[in-house]
mmCIF file of C-alpha atoms in Angstrom:
data_model
loop_
_atom_site.group_PDB
_atom_site.id
_atom_site.type_symbol
_atom_site.label_atom_id
_atom_site.label_comp_id
_atom_site.label_asym_id
_atom_site.label_seq_id
_atom_site.Cartn_x
_atom_site.Cartn_y
_atom_site.Cartn_z
ATOM 1 C CA UNK A 937 16.489 40.084 -19.929
ATOM 2 C CA UNK A 938 13.186 39.426 -18.841
ATOM 3 C CA UNK A 939 12.616 37.312 -21.907
ATOM 4 C CA UNK A 940 15.397 34.972 -20.840
ATOM 5 C CA UNK A 941 14.600 34.480 -17.548
ATOM 6 C CA UNK A 942 10.982 33.500 -19.220
ATOM 7 C CA UNK A 943 12.608 31.220 -21.404
ATOM 8 C CA UNK A 944 14.506 29.491 -18.881
ATOM 9 C CA UNK A 945 11.352 29.389 -16.790
ATOM 10 C CA UNK A 946 9.408 27.223 -19.312
ATOM 11 C CA UNK A 947 12.666 24.943 -20.154
ATOM 12 C CA UNK A 948 12.479 24.202 -16.366
ATOM 13 C CA UNK A 949 9.042 23.942 -15.976
ATOM 14 C CA UNK A 950 9.105 21.532 -19.013
ATOM 15 C CA UNK A 951 12.023 19.529 -17.958
ATOM 16 C CA UNK A 952 10.346 19.146 -14.250
ATOM 17 C CA UNK A 953 7.116 17.709 -15.915
ATOM 18 C CA UNK A 954 8.980 15.094 -17.836
ATOM 19 C CA UNK A 955 11.160 14.085 -14.671
ATOM 20 C CA UNK A 956 8.062 13.667 -12.751
ATOM 21 C CA UNK A 957 5.816 11.819 -15.491
ATOM 22 C CA UNK A 958 9.046 9.298 -15.994
ATOM 23 C CA UNK A 959 8.926 8.590 -11.736
ATOM 24 C CA UNK A 960 5.094 8.372 -12.067
ATOM 25 C CA UNK A 961 5.600 5.772 -14.731
ATOM 26 C CA UNK A 962 8.484 3.840 -13.083
ATOM 27 C CA UNK A 963 5.990 3.700 -9.806
ATOM 28 C CA UNK A 964 2.971 2.679 -11.324
ATOM 29 C CA UNK A 965 4.728 -0.072 -13.605
ATOM 30 C CA UNK A 966 6.787 -1.451 -10.641
ATOM 31 C CA UNK A 967 3.768 -1.237 -8.593
ATOM 32 C CA UNK A 968 1.806 -3.301 -11.100
ATOM 33 C CA UNK A 969 4.215 -5.730 -11.661
ATOM 34 C CA UNK A 970 4.329 -6.443 -7.977
ATOM 35 C CA UNK A 971 0.679 -6.705 -7.562
ATOM 36 C CA UNK A 972 0.773 -9.266 -10.684
ATOM 37 C CA UNK A 973 3.193 -10.985 -8.518
ATOM 38 C CA UNK A 974 1.660 -11.299 -5.234
ATOM 39 C CA UNK A 975 -1.246 -12.174 -7.205
ATOM 40 C CA UNK A 976 0.799 -15.111 -8.376
ATOM 41 C CA UNK A 977 2.023 -15.944 -5.066
ATOM 42 C CA UNK A 978 -1.187 -15.590 -3.461
ATOM 43 C CA UNK A 979 -2.737 -18.198 -6.159
ATOM 44 C CA UNK A 980 0.021 -20.724 -5.113
ATOM 45 C CA UNK A 981 -0.438 -20.127 -1.478
ATOM 46 C CA UNK A 982 -4.664 -20.858 -2.172
ATOM 47 C CA UNK A 983 -4.007 -24.080 -4.487
ATOM 48 C CA UNK A 984 -1.322 -25.619 -2.027
ATOM 49 C CA UNK A 985 -3.723 -25.339 0.981
ATOM 50 C CA UNK A 986 -0.825 -22.992 2.588
ATOM 51 C CA UNK A 987 -0.991 -23.029 6.456
ATOM 52 C CA UNK A 988 -1.720 -19.400 7.937
ATOM 53 C CA UNK A 989 1.811 -17.849 8.984
ATOM 54 C CA UNK A 990 1.983 -16.712 12.363
ATOM 55 C CA UNK A 991 1.023 -13.099 13.005
ATOM 56 C CA UNK A 992 4.566 -12.160 15.030
ATOM 57 C CA UNK A 993 6.781 -14.763 12.469
ATOM 58 C CA UNK A 994 4.714 -12.280 9.486
ATOM 59 C CA UNK A 995 6.402 -8.919 11.580
ATOM 60 C CA UNK A 996 9.778 -10.394 11.979
ATOM 61 C CA UNK A 997 9.726 -11.165 7.991
ATOM 62 C CA UNK A 998 8.172 -8.319 7.075
ATOM 63 C CA UNK A 999 10.417 -5.748 9.046
ATOM 64 C CA UNK A 1000 13.553 -7.833 7.901
ATOM 65 C CA UNK A 1001 12.820 -7.180 4.313
ATOM 66 C CA UNK A 1002 11.932 -3.508 4.927
ATOM 67 C CA UNK A 1003 15.177 -3.160 6.033
ATOM 68 C CA UNK A 1004 16.707 -4.955 3.452
ATOM 69 C CA UNK A 1005 15.183 -2.932 0.746
ATOM 70 C CA UNK A 1006 16.338 0.369 2.784
ATOM 71 C CA UNK A 1007 19.747 -0.571 2.806
ATOM 72 C CA UNK A 1008 20.591 -1.864 -0.418
ATOM 73 C CA UNK A 1009 18.190 1.009 -1.921
ATOM 74 C CA UNK A 1010 20.730 2.295 -4.414
ATOM 75 C CA UNK A 1011 21.547 -1.215 -5.904
ATOM 76 C CA UNK A 1012 19.655 -3.488 -8.059
ATOM 77 C CA UNK A 1013 19.011 -5.880 -4.960
ATOM 78 C CA UNK A 1014 16.635 -3.733 -3.719
ATOM 79 C CA UNK A 1015 13.997 -4.592 -6.704
ATOM 80 C CA UNK A 1016 14.957 -7.935 -5.627
ATOM 81 C CA UNK A 1017 13.871 -7.425 -1.696
ATOM 82 C CA UNK A 1018 10.659 -5.421 -3.350
ATOM 83 C CA UNK A 1019 9.640 -8.163 -5.063
ATOM 84 C CA UNK A 1020 10.355 -10.758 -2.100
ATOM 85 C CA UNK A 1021 8.385 -8.298 0.184
ATOM 86 C CA UNK A 1022 5.323 -8.239 -1.890
ATOM 87 C CA UNK A 1023 5.311 -12.038 -2.824
ATOM 88 C CA UNK A 1024 5.583 -12.870 0.620
ATOM 89 C CA UNK A 1025 2.637 -10.427 1.740
ATOM 90 C CA UNK A 1026 0.934 -12.406 -1.375
ATOM 91 C CA UNK A 1027 1.680 -15.699 0.060
ATOM 92 C CA UNK A 1028 0.578 -14.508 3.317
ATOM 93 C CA UNK A 1029 -3.077 -13.732 2.296
ATOM 94 C CA UNK A 1030 -3.354 -17.036 0.742
ATOM 95 C CA UNK A 1031 -4.616 -19.354 3.504
ATOM 96 C CA UNK A 1032 -6.992 -16.029 4.267
ATOM 97 C CA UNK A 1033 -8.493 -15.570 1.072
ATOM 98 C CA UNK A 1034 -9.470 -19.838 1.125
ATOM 99 C CA UNK A 1035 -11.394 -19.248 4.209
ATOM 100 C CA UNK A 1036 -13.282 -16.976 2.367
ATOM 101 C CA UNK A 1037 -13.786 -19.313 -0.753
ATOM 102 C CA UNK A 1038 -15.410 -21.616 1.487
ATOM 103 C CA UNK A 1039 -17.977 -19.677 3.621
ATOM 104 C CA UNK A 1040 -21.240 -18.350 2.296
ATOM 105 C CA UNK A 1041 -21.049 -15.449 0.065
ATOM 106 C CA UNK A 1042 -17.341 -15.717 0.417
ATOM 107 C CA UNK A 1043 -16.536 -15.244 -3.386
ATOM 108 C CA UNK A 1044 -18.632 -12.314 -3.689
ATOM 109 C CA UNK A 1045 -17.158 -10.868 -0.542
ATOM 110 C CA UNK A 1046 -13.774 -11.129 -2.054
ATOM 111 C CA UNK A 1047 -14.954 -9.751 -5.456
ATOM 112 C CA UNK A 1048 -16.881 -6.705 -3.511
ATOM 113 C CA UNK A 1049 -13.735 -6.035 -1.583
ATOM 114 C CA UNK A 1050 -11.336 -6.314 -4.568
ATOM 115 C CA UNK A 1051 -13.372 -3.758 -6.631
ATOM 116 C CA UNK A 1052 -13.798 -1.306 -3.960
ATOM 117 C CA UNK A 1053 -10.089 -1.123 -3.575
ATOM 118 C CA UNK A 1054 -9.887 -0.505 -7.034
ATOM 119 C CA UNK A 1055 -12.144 2.167 -6.812
ATOM 120 C CA UNK A 1056 -10.987 4.191 -3.863
ATOM 121 C CA UNK A 1057 -7.354 3.987 -5.662
ATOM 122 C CA UNK A 1058 -8.246 4.919 -9.017
ATOM 123 C CA UNK A 1059 -10.279 7.553 -7.483
ATOM 124 C CA UNK A 1060 -7.958 9.017 -5.357
ATOM 125 C CA UNK A 1061 -4.870 8.762 -8.325
ATOM 126 C CA UNK A 1062 -7.199 10.667 -10.496
ATOM 127 C CA UNK A 1063 -7.885 13.109 -7.962
ATOM 128 C CA UNK A 1064 -4.213 14.024 -7.316
ATOM 129 C CA UNK A 1065 -3.781 14.026 -10.765
ATOM 130 C CA UNK A 1066 -6.325 16.587 -11.801
ATOM 131 C CA UNK A 1067 -6.197 18.708 -8.912
ATOM 132 C CA UNK A 1068 -2.323 19.029 -8.164
ATOM 133 C CA UNK A 1069 -3.243 19.618 -4.560
ATOM 134 C CA UNK A 1070 -0.114 19.249 -2.214
ATOM 135 C CA UNK A 1071 -1.302 16.639 0.389
ATOM 136 C CA UNK A 1072 1.985 17.272 2.503
ATOM 137 C CA UNK A 1073 -0.067 18.223 5.512
ATOM 138 C CA UNK A 1074 -0.866 14.573 6.077
ATOM 139 C CA UNK A 1075 2.292 13.878 7.268
ATOM 140 C CA UNK A 1076 1.799 14.324 11.051
ATOM 141 C CA UNK A 1077 -1.768 12.536 10.608
ATOM 142 C CA UNK A 1078 0.102 9.329 8.944
ATOM 143 C CA UNK A 1079 2.699 9.667 11.662
ATOM 144 C CA UNK A 1080 0.253 9.773 14.770
ATOM 145 C CA UNK A 1081 -2.219 7.669 13.143
ATOM 146 C CA UNK A 1082 0.581 4.863 12.348
ATOM 147 C CA UNK A 1083 1.303 4.771 16.134
ATOM 148 C CA UNK A 1084 -2.511 4.821 17.128
ATOM 149 C CA UNK A 1085 -3.047 1.152 14.776
ATOM 150 C CA UNK A 1086 0.129 -0.223 16.333
ATOM 151 C CA UNK A 1087 -1.413 0.384 19.677
ATOM 152 C CA UNK A 1088 -4.856 -0.652 19.047
ATOM 153 C CA UNK A 1089 -3.593 -4.089 16.965
ATOM 154 C CA UNK A 1090 -1.186 -5.066 20.187
ATOM 155 C CA UNK A 1091 -4.111 -4.142 22.862
ATOM 156 C CA UNK A 1092 -6.691 -6.227 20.467
ATOM 157 C CA UNK A 1093 -4.049 -9.302 20.425
ATOM 158 C CA UNK A 1094 -4.557 -9.615 23.671
ATOM 159 C CA UNK A 1095 -8.790 -8.736 24.481
ATOM 160 C CA UNK A 1096 -10.143 -9.763 20.882
ATOM 161 C CA UNK A 1097 -12.869 -6.957 20.901
ATOM 162 C CA UNK A 1098 -15.236 -7.624 17.944
ATOM 163 C CA UNK A 1099 -16.353 -3.861 17.715
ATOM 164 C CA UNK A 1100 -12.274 -2.564 18.048
ATOM 165 C CA UNK A 1101 -11.379 -4.941 15.484
ATOM 166 C CA UNK A 1102 -14.099 -3.482 13.101
ATOM 167 C CA UNK A 1103 -12.886 0.042 14.060
ATOM 168 C CA UNK A 1104 -9.382 -0.564 13.328
ATOM 169 C CA UNK A 1105 -10.336 -1.646 9.749
ATOM 170 C CA UNK A 1106 -12.184 1.306 9.356
ATOM 171 C CA UNK A 1107 -9.273 3.792 10.620
ATOM 172 C CA UNK A 1108 -6.781 1.338 8.446
ATOM 173 C CA UNK A 1109 -9.132 2.176 5.266
ATOM 174 C CA UNK A 1110 -8.914 6.132 6.044
ATOM 175 C CA UNK A 1111 -5.363 5.834 7.112
ATOM 176 C CA UNK A 1112 -4.211 4.267 3.634
ATOM 177 C CA UNK A 1113 -6.580 6.501 1.408
ATOM 178 C CA UNK A 1114 -4.402 9.295 3.108
ATOM 179 C CA UNK A 1115 -1.435 7.744 2.633
ATOM 180 C CA UNK A 1116 -2.115 7.361 -1.116
ATOM 181 C CA UNK A 1117 -2.773 10.941 -1.537
ATOM 182 C CA UNK A 1118 0.297 11.854 0.679
ATOM 183 C CA UNK A 1119 2.610 9.816 -1.875
ATOM 184 C CA UNK A 1120 1.289 10.541 -5.090
ATOM 185 C CA UNK A 1121 1.270 13.964 -4.075
ATOM 186 C CA UNK A 1122 4.587 13.837 -2.986
ATOM 187 C CA UNK A 1123 6.107 12.860 -6.285
ATOM 188 C CA UNK A 1124 3.830 15.603 -8.217
ATOM 189 C CA UNK A 1125 4.383 18.523 -6.162
ATOM 190 C CA UNK A 1126 7.657 17.693 -3.364
ATOM 191 C CA UNK A 1127 9.579 16.271 -6.200
ATOM 192 C CA UNK A 1128 9.944 12.702 -4.714
ATOM 193 C CA UNK A 1129 12.299 10.846 -6.449
ATOM 194 C CA UNK A 1130 12.478 7.665 -4.707
ATOM 195 C CA UNK A 1131 9.584 5.484 -6.730
ATOM 196 C CA UNK A 1132 10.706 2.445 -5.071
ATOM 197 C CA UNK A 1133 9.956 3.754 -1.664
ATOM 198 C CA UNK A 1134 6.826 5.540 -3.621
ATOM 199 C CA UNK A 1135 5.780 1.825 -5.183
ATOM 200 C CA UNK A 1136 5.668 0.149 -1.401
ATOM 201 C CA UNK A 1137 4.004 2.500 0.284
ATOM 202 C CA UNK A 1138 1.051 2.391 -2.300
ATOM 203 C CA UNK A 1139 1.351 -1.636 -2.650
ATOM 204 C CA UNK A 1140 0.951 -1.363 1.553
ATOM 205 C CA UNK A 1141 -1.969 0.767 1.071
ATOM 206 C CA UNK A 1142 -3.596 -1.113 -1.024
ATOM 207 C CA UNK A 1143 -2.934 -4.592 0.762
ATOM 208 C CA UNK A 1144 -4.151 -2.835 4.117
ATOM 209 C CA UNK A 1145 -7.516 -1.397 2.235
ATOM 210 C CA UNK A 1146 -8.049 -5.001 0.996
ATOM 211 C CA UNK A 1147 -8.062 -6.464 3.944
ATOM 212 C CA UNK A 1148 -9.763 -4.309 5.931
ATOM 213 C CA UNK A 1149 -12.522 -3.973 3.217
ATOM 214 C CA UNK A 1150 -11.865 -8.100 3.955
ATOM 215 C CA UNK A 1151 -12.496 -7.779 7.481
ATOM 216 C CA UNK A 1152 -15.684 -5.570 7.504
ATOM 217 C CA UNK A 1153 -17.558 -7.360 4.809
ATOM 218 C CA UNK A 1154 -16.738 -10.703 6.599
ATOM 219 C CA UNK A 1155 -18.439 -9.155 9.892
ATOM 220 C CA UNK A 1156 -21.071 -7.967 8.449
ATOM 221 C CA UNK A 1157 -21.778 -11.678 6.478
ATOM 222 C CA UNK A 1158 -21.518 -12.882 10.243
ATOM 223 C CA UNK A 1159 -18.333 -14.949 9.412
#
């Protein structure tokens, strides 16, 4: 009987491993596709010298597209809205990138921010894959951190404090890094199967890290 139990445990473990790998493959395939599409939209925005989208309109469109992704989660339309969201965010960042292309050392700043974003993401991903550590304990930090970030952003919209802007960018990097650890770990250790939700979370974390690094490096460059 013990042999039967052990045999079932091995088969179950193998099945779980295969299923986890499938979710991870789907996640990273979709993530790479959305990043590529976002880059194409950013390139179009840059080449067309698109005007910056206001912060409030951006937030409204962002929330609407997130709602659509959640509402159509179990249908093929969810993928359409995933690409709509990432494409819009790519287009939104275009004028910001254009600004750096025309300032002193701007191209170097863009390259450095992109390089550091990739290093951070790959390092955190490999760490979770190798250690298999469960980062579910970060859920409370992510919840409280999101509230703190929202409050600080709204506060700084009115007072424009440069130091606070730097602090927000720095905290965004920490917050987004924790989000990457949490969501990759949720697939490996918690059995998360919603790869679309994981993909969106990882994409937004990368997006925020990249923007935050641009902010910090730009301020260091006195821009």
